[in-house]
mmCIF file of C-alpha atoms and ligand atoms in Angstrom:
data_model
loop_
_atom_site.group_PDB
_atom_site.id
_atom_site.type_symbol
_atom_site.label_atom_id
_atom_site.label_comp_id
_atom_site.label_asym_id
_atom_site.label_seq_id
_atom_site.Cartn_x
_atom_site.Cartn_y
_atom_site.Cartn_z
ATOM 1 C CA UNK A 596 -22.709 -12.786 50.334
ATOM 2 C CA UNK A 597 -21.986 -10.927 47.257
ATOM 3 C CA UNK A 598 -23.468 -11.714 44.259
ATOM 4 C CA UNK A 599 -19.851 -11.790 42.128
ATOM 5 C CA UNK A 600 -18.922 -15.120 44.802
ATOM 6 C CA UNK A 601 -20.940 -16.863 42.927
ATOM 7 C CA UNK A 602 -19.142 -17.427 39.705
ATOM 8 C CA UNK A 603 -15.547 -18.940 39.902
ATOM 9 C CA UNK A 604 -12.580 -16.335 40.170
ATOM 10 C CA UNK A 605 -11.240 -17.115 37.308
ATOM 11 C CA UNK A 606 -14.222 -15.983 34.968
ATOM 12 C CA UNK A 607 -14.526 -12.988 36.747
ATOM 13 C CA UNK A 608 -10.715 -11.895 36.487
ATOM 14 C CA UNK A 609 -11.474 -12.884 32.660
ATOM 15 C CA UNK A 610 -14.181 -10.802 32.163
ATOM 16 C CA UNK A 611 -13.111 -7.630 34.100
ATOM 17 C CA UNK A 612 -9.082 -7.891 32.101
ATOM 18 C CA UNK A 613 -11.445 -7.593 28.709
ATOM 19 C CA UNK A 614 -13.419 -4.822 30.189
ATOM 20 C CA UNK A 615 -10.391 -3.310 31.504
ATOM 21 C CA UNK A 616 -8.158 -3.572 28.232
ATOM 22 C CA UNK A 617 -9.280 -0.477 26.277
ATOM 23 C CA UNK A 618 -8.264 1.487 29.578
ATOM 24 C CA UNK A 619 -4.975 0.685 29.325
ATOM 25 C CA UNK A 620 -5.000 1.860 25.497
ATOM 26 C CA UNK A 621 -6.546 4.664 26.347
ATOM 27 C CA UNK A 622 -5.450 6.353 29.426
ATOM 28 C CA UNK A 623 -3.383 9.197 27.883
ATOM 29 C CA UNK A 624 -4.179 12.832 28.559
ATOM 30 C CA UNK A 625 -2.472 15.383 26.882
ATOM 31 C CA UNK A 626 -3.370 18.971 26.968
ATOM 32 C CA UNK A 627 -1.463 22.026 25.652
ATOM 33 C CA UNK A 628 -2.137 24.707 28.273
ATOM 34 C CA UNK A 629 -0.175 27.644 26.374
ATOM 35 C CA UNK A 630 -1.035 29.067 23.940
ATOM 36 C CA UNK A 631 -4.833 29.260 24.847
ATOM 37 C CA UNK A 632 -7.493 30.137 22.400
ATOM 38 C CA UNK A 633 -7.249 33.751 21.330
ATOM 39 C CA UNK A 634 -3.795 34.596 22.381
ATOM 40 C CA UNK A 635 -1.759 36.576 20.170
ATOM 41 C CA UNK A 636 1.704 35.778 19.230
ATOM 42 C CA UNK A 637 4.378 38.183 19.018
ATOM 43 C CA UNK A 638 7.096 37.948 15.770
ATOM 44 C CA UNK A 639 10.455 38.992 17.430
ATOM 45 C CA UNK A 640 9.628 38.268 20.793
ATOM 46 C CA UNK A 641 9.730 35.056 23.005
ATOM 47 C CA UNK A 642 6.376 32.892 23.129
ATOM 48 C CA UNK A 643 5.850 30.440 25.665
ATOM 49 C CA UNK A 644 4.360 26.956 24.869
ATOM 50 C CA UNK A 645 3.832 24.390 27.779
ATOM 51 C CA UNK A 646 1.740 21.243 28.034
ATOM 52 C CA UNK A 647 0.377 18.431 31.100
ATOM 53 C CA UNK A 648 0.169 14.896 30.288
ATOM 54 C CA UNK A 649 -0.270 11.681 31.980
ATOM 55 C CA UNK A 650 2.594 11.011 33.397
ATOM 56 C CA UNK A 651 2.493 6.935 32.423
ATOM 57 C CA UNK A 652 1.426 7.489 28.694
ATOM 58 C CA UNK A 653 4.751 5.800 27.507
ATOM 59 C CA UNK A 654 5.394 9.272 25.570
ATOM 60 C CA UNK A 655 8.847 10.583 25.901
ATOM 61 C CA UNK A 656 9.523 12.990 23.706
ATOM 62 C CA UNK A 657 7.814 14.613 20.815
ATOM 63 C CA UNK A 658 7.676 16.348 17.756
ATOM 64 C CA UNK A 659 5.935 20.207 17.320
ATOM 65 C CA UNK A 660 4.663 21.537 14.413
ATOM 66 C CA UNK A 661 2.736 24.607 13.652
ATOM 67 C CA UNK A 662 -0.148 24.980 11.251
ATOM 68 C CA UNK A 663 -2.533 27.294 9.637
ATOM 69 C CA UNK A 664 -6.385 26.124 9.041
ATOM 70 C CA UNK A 665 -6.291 28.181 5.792
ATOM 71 C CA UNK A 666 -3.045 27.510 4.193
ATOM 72 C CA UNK A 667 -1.278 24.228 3.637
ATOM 73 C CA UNK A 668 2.109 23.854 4.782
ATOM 74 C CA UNK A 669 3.641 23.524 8.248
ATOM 75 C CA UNK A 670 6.342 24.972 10.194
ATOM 76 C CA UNK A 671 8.611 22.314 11.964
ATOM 77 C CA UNK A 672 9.104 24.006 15.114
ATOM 78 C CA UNK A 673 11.359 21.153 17.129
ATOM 79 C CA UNK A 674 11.801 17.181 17.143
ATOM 80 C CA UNK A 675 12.365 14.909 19.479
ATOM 81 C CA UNK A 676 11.750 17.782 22.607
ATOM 82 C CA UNK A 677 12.203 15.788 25.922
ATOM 83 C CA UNK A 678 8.215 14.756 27.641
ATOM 84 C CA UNK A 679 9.213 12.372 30.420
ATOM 85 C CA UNK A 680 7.521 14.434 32.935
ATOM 86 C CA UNK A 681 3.707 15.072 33.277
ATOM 87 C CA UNK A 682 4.141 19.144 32.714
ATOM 88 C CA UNK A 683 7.099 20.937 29.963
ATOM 89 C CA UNK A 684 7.597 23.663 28.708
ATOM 90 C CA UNK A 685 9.246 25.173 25.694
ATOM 91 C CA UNK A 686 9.702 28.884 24.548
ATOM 92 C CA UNK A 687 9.453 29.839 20.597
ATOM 93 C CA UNK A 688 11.146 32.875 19.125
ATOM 94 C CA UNK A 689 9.242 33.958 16.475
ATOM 95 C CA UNK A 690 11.335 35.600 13.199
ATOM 96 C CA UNK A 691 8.943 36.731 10.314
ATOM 97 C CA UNK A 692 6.789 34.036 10.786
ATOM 98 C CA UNK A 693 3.474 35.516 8.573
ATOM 99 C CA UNK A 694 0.968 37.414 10.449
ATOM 100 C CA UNK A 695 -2.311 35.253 10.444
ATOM 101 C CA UNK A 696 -5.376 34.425 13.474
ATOM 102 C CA UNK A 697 -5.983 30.523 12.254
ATOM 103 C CA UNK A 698 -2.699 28.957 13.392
ATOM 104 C CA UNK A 699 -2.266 25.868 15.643
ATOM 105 C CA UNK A 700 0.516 23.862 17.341
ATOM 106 C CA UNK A 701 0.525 20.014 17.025
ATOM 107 C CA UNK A 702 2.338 17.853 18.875
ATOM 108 C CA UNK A 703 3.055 13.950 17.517
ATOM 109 C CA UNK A 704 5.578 11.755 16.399
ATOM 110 C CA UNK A 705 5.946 12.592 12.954
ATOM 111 C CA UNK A 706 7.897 9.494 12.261
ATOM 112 C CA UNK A 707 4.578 7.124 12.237
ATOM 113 C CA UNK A 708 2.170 10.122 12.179
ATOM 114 C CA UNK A 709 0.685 9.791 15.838
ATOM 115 C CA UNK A 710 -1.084 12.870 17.286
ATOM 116 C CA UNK A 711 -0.711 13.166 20.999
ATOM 117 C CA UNK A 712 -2.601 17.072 21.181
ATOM 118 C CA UNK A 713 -3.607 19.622 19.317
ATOM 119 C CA UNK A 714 -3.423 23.570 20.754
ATOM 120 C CA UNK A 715 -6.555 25.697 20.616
ATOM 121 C CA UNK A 716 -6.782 28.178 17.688
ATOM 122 C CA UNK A 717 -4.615 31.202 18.070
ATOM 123 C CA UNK A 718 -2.811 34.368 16.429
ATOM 124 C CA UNK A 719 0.731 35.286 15.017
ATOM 125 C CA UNK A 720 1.097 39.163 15.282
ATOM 126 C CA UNK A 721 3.805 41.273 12.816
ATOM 127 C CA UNK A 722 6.582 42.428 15.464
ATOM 128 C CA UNK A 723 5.461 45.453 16.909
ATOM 129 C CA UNK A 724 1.757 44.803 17.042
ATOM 130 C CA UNK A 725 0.796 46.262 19.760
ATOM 131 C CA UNK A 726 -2.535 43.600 19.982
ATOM 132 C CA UNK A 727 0.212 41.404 20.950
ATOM 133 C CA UNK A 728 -0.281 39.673 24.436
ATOM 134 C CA UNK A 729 2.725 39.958 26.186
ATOM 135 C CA UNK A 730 3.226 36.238 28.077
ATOM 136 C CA UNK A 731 5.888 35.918 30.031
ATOM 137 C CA UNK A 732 8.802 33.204 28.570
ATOM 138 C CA UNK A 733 8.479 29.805 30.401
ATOM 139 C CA UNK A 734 11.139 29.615 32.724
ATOM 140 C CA UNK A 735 14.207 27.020 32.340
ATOM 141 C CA UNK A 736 12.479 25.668 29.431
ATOM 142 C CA UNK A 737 14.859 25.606 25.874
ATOM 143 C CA UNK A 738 14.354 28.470 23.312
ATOM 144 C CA UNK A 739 13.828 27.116 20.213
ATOM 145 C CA UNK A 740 13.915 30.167 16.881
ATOM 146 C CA UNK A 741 11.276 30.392 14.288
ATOM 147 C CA UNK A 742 12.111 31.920 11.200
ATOM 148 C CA UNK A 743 9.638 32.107 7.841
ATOM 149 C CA UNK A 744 6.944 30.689 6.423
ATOM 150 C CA UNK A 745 5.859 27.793 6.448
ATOM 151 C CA UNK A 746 7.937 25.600 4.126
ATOM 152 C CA UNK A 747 7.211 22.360 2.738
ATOM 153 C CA UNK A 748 11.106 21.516 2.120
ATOM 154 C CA UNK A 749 11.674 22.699 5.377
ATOM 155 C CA UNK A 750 13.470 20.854 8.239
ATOM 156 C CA UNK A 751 12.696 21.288 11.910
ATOM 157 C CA UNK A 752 14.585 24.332 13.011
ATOM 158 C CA UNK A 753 15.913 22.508 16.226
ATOM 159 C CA UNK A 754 16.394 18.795 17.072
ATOM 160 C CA UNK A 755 17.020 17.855 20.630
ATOM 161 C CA UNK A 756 19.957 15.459 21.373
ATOM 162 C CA UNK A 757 18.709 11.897 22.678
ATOM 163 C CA UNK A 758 20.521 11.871 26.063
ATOM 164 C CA UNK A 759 18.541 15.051 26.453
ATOM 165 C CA UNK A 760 15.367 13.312 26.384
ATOM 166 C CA UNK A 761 15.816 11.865 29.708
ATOM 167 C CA UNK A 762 14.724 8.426 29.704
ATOM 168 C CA UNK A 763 15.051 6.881 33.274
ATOM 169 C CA UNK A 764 17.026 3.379 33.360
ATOM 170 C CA UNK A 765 18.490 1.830 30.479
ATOM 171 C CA UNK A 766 17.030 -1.498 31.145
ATOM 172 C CA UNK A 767 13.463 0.098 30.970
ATOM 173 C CA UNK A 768 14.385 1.243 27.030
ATOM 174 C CA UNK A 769 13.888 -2.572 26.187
ATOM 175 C CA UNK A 770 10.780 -2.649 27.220
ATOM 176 C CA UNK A 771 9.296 1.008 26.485
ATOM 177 C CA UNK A 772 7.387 -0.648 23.292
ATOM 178 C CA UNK A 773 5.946 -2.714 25.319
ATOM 179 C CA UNK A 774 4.618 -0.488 27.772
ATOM 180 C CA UNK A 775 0.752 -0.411 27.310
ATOM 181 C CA UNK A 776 1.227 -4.303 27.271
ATOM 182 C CA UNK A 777 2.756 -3.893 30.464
ATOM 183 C CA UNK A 778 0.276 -1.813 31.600
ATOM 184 C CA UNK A 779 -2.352 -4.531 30.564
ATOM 185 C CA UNK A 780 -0.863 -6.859 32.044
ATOM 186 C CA UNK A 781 -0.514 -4.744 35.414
ATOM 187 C CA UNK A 782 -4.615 -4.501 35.200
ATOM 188 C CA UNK A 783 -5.121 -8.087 34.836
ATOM 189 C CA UNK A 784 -2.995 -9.087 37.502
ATOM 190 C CA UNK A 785 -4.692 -6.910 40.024
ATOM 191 C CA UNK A 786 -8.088 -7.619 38.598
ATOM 192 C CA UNK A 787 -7.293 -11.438 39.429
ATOM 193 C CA UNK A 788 -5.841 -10.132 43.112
ATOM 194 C CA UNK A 789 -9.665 -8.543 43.214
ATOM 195 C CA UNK A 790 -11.519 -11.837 41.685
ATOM 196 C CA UNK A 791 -9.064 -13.704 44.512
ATOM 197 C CA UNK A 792 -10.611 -11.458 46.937
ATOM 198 C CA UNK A 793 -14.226 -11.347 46.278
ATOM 199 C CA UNK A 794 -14.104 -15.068 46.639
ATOM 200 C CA UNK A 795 -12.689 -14.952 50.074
ATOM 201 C CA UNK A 796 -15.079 -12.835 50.970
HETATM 202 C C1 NAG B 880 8.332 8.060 17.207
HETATM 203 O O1 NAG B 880 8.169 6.670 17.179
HETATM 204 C C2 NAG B 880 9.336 5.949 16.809
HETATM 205 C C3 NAG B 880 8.967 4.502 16.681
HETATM 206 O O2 NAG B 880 8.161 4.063 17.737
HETATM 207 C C4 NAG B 880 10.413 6.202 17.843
HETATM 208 O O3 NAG B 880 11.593 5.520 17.483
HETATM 209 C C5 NAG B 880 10.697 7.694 17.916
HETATM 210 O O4 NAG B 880 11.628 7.969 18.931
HETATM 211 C C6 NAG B 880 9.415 8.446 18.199
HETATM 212 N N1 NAG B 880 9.675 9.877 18.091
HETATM 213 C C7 NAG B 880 9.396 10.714 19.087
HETATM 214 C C8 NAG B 880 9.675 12.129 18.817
HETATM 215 O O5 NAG B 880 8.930 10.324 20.138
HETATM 216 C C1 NAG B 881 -2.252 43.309 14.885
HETATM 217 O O1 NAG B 881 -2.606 41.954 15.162
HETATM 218 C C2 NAG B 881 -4.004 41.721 15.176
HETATM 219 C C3 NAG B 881 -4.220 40.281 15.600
HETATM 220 O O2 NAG B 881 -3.533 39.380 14.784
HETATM 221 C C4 NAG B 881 -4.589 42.027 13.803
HETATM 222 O O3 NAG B 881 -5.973 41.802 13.831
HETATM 223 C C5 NAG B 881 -4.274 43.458 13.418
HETATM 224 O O4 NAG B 881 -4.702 43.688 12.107
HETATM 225 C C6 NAG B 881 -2.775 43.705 13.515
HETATM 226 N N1 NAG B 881 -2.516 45.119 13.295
HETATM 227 C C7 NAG B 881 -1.650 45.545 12.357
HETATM 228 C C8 NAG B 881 -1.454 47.008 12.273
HETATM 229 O O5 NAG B 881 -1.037 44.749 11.626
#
């Protein structure tokens, strides 16, 4: 007989929905694949940017910005870009954007602040550079333009519609705040379905 028989079910199924809560917080991956440390970033050409996530983070859409470590300032590349799946894409066309080898994408919600990833360090080439790594545009993705410095008055240069962002039923939308509650809730019940078991057994 297992050990765990021993004490009633419902202290168990207690015990393991505690231990259990802080993995339904934090279950999110999110990884920006593209760029990659040390690429190089052509102005006047199309760069691809794409990402994997977890597919049931409750993220949907995001913003992107791009930074420098040595200047303040960002660019707001696009807001609101549809994430509903666990891999996108999105391809940047860069127009004098300044030349510099500390710059960084972000992605977040920028309404309440919330980073979801962070790129690795890479470079932003004048046009013609030859350095320039030549990656190939991310196909079907949206092309989203670039242009200047970066510009604390600034807007982001493109804002995806809200029907673009893809979000499965309507009926779900009620309870998309909810969702890591949900997903807490989905732990507990099958921890109790395990404490239910062990007792059987
Ligand atoms: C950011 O969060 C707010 C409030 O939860 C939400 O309404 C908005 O759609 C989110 N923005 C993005 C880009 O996900
Ligand atoms: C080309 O880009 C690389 C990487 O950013 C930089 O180190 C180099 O100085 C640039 N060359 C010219 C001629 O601007």
């Amino acid at each position: 007989m297992h050990v765990l028989s021993y004490l009633p079910s419902g202290l168990l199924s207690l015990f393991f929905a505690w231990y259990l809560l802080p993995l339904a917080y934090a279950n999110s991956y999110f990884v920006i694949s593209q760029p990659s440390k040390g690429n190089i970033w052509a102005n006047g050409a199309v760069n691809p940017i794409s990402w994997t996530k977890g597919l049931l983070d409750g993220v949907n859409s995001l913003d992107i910005e791009l930074a420098r470590l040595s200047q303040d300032g960002l660019i707001f590349v696009a807001r609101d870009v549809p994430a509903t799946s666990s891999t996108g894409a999105l391809n940047l066309l860069l127009q004098d954007v300044p030349a510099g080898d500390d710059y960084y994408l972000l992605f977040l919600n920028s309404t309440h602040g919330v980073m979801y990833a962070s790129s690795q360090r890479f470079s932003i080439a004048d046009a013609g550079n030859s350095s320039a790594t030549s990656a190939t545009p991310a196909a079907g993705a949206a092309t989203v333009t670039v242009s200047g410095a970066p510009n604390p008055t600034a807007v982001f240069a493109t804002t995806f519609p809200p029907s673009a962002n893809g979000v499965s039923a309507p009926g779900w939308r009620a309870f998309e705040g909810a969702r890591p509650q949900l997903l807490a809730l989905s732990a507990v019940m099958v921890v109790c379905a395990l404490g239910g078991a062990w007792t059987v057994l």
